[in-house]
PDB file of C-alpha atoms in Angstrom:
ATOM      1  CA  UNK R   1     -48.924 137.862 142.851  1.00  0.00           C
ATOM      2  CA  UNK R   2     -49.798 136.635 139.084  1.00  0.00           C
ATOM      3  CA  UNK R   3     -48.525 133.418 139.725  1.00  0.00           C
ATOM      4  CA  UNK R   4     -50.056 132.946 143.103  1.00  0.00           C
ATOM      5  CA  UNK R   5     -53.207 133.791 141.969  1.00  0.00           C
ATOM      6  CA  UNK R   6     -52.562 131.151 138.773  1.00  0.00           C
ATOM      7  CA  UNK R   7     -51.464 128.290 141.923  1.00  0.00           C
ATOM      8  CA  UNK R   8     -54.740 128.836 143.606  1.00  0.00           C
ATOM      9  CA  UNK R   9     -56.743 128.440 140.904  1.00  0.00           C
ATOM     10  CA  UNK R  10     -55.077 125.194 139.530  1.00  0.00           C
ATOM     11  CA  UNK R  11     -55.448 123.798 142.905  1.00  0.00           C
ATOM     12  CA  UNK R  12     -58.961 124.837 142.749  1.00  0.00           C
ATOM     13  CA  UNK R  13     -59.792 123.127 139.450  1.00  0.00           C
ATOM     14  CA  UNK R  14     -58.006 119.763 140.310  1.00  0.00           C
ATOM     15  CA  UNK R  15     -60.107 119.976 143.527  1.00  0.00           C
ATOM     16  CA  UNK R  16     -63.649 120.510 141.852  1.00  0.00           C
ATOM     17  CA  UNK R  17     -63.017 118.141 139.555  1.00  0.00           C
ATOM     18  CA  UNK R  18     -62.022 115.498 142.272  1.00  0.00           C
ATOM     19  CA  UNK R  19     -65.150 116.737 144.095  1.00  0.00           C
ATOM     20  CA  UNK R  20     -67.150 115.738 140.766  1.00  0.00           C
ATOM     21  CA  UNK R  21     -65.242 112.319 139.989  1.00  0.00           C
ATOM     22  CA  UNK R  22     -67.895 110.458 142.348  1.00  0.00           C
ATOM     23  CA  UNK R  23     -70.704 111.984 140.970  1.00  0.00           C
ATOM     24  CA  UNK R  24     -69.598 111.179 137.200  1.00  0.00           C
ATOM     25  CA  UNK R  25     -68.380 107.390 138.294  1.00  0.00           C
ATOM     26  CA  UNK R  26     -71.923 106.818 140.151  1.00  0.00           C
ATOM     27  CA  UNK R  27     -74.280 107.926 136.826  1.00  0.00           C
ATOM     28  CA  UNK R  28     -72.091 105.910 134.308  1.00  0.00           C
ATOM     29  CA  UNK R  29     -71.911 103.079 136.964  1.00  0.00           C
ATOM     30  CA  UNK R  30     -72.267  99.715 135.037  1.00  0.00           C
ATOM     31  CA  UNK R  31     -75.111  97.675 135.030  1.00  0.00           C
ATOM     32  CA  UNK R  32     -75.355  94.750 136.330  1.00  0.00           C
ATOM     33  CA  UNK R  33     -77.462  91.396 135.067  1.00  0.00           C
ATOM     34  CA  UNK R  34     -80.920  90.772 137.184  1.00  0.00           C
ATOM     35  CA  UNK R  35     -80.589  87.305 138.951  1.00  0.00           C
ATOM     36  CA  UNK R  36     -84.740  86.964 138.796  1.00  0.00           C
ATOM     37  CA  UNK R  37     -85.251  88.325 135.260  1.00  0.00           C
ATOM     38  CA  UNK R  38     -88.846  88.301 134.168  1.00  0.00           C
ATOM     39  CA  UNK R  39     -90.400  85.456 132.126  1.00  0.00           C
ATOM     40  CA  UNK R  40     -90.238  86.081 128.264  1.00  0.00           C
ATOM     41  CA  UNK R  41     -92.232  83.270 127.352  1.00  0.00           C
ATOM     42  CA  UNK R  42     -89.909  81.751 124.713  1.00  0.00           C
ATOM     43  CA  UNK R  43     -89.544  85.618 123.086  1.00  0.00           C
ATOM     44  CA  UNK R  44     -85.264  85.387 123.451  1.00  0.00           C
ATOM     45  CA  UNK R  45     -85.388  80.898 122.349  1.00  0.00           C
ATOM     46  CA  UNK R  46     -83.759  82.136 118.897  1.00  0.00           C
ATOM     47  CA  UNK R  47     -81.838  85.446 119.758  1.00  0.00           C
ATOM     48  CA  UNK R  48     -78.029  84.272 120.147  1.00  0.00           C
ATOM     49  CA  UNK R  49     -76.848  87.491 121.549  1.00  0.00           C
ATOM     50  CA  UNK R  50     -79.244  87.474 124.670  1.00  0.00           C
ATOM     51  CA  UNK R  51     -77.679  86.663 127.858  1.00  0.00           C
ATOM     52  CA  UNK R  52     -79.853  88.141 130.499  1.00  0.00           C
ATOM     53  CA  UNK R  53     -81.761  90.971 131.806  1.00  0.00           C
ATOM     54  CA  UNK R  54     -79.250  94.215 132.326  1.00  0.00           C
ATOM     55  CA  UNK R  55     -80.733  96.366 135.175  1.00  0.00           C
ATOM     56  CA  UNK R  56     -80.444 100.206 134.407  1.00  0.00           C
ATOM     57  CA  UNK R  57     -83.183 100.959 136.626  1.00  0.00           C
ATOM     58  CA  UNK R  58     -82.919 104.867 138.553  1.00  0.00           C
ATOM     59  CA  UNK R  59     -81.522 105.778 135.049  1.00  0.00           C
ATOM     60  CA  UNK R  60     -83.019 109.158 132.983  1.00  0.00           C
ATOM     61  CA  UNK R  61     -81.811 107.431 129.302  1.00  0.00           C
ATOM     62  CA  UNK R  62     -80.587 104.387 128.559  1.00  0.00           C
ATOM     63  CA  UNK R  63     -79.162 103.348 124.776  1.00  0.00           C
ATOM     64  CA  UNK R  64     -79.322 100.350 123.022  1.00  0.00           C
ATOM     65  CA  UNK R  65     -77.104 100.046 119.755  1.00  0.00           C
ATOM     66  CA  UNK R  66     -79.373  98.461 117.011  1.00  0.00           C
ATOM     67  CA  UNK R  67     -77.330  95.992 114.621  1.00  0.00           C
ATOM     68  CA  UNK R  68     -74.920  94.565 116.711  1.00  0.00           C
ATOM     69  CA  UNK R  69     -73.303  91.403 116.258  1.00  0.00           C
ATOM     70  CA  UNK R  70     -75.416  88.458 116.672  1.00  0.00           C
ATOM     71  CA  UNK R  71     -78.137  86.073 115.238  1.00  0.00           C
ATOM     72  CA  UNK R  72     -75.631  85.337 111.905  1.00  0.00           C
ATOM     73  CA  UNK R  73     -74.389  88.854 111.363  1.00  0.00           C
ATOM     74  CA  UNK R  74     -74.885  92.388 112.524  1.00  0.00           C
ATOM     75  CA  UNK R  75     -78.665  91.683 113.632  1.00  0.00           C
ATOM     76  CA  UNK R  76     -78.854  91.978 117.315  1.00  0.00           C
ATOM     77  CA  UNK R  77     -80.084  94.741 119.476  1.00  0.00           C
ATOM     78  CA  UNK R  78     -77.305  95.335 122.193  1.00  0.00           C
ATOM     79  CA  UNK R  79     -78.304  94.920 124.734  1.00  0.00           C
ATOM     80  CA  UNK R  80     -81.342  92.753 123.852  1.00  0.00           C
ATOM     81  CA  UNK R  81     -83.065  93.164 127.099  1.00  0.00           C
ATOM     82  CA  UNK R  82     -83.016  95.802 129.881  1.00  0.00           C
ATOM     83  CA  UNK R  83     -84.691  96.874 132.760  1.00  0.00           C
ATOM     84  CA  UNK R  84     -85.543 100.513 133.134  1.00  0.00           C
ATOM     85  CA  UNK R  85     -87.692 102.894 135.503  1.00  0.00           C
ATOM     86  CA  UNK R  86     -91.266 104.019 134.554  1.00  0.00           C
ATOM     87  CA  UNK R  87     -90.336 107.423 132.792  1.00  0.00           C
ATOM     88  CA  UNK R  88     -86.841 106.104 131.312  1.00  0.00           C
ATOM     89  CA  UNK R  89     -86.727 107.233 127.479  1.00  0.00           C
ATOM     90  CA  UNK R  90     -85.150 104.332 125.552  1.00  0.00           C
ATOM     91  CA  UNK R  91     -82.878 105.936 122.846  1.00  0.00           C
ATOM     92  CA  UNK R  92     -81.935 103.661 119.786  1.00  0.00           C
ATOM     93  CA  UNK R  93     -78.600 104.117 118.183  1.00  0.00           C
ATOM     94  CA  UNK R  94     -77.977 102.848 114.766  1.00  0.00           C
ATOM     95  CA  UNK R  95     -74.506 101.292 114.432  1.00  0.00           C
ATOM     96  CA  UNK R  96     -74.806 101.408 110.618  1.00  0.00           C
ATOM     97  CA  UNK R  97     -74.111  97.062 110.223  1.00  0.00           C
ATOM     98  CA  UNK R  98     -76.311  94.557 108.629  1.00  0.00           C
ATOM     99  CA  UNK R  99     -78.018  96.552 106.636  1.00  0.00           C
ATOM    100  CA  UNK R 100     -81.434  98.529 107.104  1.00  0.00           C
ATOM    101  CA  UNK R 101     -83.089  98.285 110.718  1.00  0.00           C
ATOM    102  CA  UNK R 102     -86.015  99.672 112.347  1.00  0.00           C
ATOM    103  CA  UNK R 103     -87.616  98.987 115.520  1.00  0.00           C
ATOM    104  CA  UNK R 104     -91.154  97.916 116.150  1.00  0.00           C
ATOM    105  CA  UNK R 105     -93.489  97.385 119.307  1.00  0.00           C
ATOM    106  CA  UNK R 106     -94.683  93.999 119.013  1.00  0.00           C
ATOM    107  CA  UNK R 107     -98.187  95.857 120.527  1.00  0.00           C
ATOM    108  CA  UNK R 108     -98.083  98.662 118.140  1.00  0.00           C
ATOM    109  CA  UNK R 109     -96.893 101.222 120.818  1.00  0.00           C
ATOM    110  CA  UNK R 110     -94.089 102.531 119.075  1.00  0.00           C
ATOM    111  CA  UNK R 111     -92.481 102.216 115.594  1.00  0.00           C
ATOM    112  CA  UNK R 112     -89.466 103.941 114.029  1.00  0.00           C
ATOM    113  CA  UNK R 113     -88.492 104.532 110.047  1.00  0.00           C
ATOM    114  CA  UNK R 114     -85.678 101.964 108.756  1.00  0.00           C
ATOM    115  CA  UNK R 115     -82.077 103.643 108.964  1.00  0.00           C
ATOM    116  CA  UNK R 116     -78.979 102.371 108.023  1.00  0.00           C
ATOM    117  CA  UNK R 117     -76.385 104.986 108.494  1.00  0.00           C
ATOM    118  CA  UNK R 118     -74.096 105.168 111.640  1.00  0.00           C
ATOM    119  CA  UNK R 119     -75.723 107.425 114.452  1.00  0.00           C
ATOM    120  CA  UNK R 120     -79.192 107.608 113.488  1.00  0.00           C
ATOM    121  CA  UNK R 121     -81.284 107.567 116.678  1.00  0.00           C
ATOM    122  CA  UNK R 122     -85.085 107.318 117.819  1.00  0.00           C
ATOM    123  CA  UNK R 123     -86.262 107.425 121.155  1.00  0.00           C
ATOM    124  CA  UNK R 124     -89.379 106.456 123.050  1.00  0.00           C
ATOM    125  CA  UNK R 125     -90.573 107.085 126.973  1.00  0.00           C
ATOM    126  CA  UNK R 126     -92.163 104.374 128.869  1.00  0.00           C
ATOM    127  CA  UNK R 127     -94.386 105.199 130.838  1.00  0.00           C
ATOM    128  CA  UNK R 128     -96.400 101.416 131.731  1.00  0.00           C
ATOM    129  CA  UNK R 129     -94.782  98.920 133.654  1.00  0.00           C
ATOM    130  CA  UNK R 130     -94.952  95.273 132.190  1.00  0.00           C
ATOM    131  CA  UNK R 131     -92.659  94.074 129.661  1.00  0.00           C
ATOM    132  CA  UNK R 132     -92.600  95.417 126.398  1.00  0.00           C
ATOM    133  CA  UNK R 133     -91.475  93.460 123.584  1.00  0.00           C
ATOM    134  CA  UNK R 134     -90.012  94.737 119.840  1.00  0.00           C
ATOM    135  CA  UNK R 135     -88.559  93.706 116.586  1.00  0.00           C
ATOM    136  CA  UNK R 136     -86.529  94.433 113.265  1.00  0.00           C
ATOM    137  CA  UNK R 137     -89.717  93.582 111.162  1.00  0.00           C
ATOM    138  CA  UNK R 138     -86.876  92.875 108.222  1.00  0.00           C
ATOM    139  CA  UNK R 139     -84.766  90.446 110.499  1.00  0.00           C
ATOM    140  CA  UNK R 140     -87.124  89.133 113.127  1.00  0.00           C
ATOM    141  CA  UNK R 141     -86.597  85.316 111.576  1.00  0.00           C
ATOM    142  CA  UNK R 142     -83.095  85.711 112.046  1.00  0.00           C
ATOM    143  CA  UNK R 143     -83.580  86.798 115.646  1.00  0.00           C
ATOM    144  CA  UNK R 144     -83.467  90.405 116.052  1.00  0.00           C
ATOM    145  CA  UNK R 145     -85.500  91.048 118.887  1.00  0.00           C
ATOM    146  CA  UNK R 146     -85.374  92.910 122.267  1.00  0.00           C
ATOM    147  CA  UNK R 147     -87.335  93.890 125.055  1.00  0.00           C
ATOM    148  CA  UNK R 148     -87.698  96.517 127.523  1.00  0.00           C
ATOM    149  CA  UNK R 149     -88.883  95.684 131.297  1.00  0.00           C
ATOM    150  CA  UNK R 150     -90.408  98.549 133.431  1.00  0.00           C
ATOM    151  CA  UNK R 151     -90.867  98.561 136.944  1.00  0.00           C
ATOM    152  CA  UNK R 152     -89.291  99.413 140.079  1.00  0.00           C
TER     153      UNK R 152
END
């Protein structure tokens, strides 16, 4: 009886979790690069690790690592451009390479302290569509720039 109680509730677990799979695959699914990204007006002309618009629209949070490799060192924002949904909070991670980063709104609409250690986070919600364009203010010559599109 023990043991065919133990059987049915094995089974059971390998079958929620199988039941689950799809849902887990379809939130992590990978994004994909728009083919009609938006203008950015020369913004990317000195960023070497830009290459395109990733799409994470339909998404609750999206991360960008800040000091990835790029622009002559660790001073990229990876990715350095995404698409998100109006209501998508952006959350920053700090990868803790090239030194002290913060990120800045090019319009003033949001601004976070410099960090430098490994996992330090900030986060912002957008709420208005348009593109929305931001900085390291210490590594901005080099390149370090991003940008966040909202829309549908």
């Amino acid at each position: 009886m023990v043991e065919t109680r133990r059987s049915f509730l094995r089974a059971a677990g390998v079958t929620a979790l199988a039941a689950t799979a799809g849902c887990i695959t379809d939130a992590a699914e990978t994004p994909e690069f728009l083919t009609d990204g938006p203008s950015y007006d020369g913004w990317f002309e000195n960023t070497s690790n830009f290459t395109g618009t990733l799409d994470y629209t339909g998404r609750g949070q999206v991360e960008v690592e800040v000091g990835v490799p790029g622009n002559g060192g660790h001073f990229g924002f990876g990715p350095a451009a995404i698409k998100v949904s109006p209501r998508t909070v952006v959350r920053w991670v700090w990868t803790g390479k090239g030194g002290s980063h913060d990120v800045v709104a090019v319009d003033g609409s949001f601004e976070s302290d410099y960090h430098h250690q490994p996992g330090a986070s900030f986060t912002h919600q957008f709420d208005e569509q348009g593109v929305h364009r931001y900085v390291c203010e210490a590594h901005a010559e080099k390149g370090m720039r991003g940008a966040v599109v909202v829309g549908h």
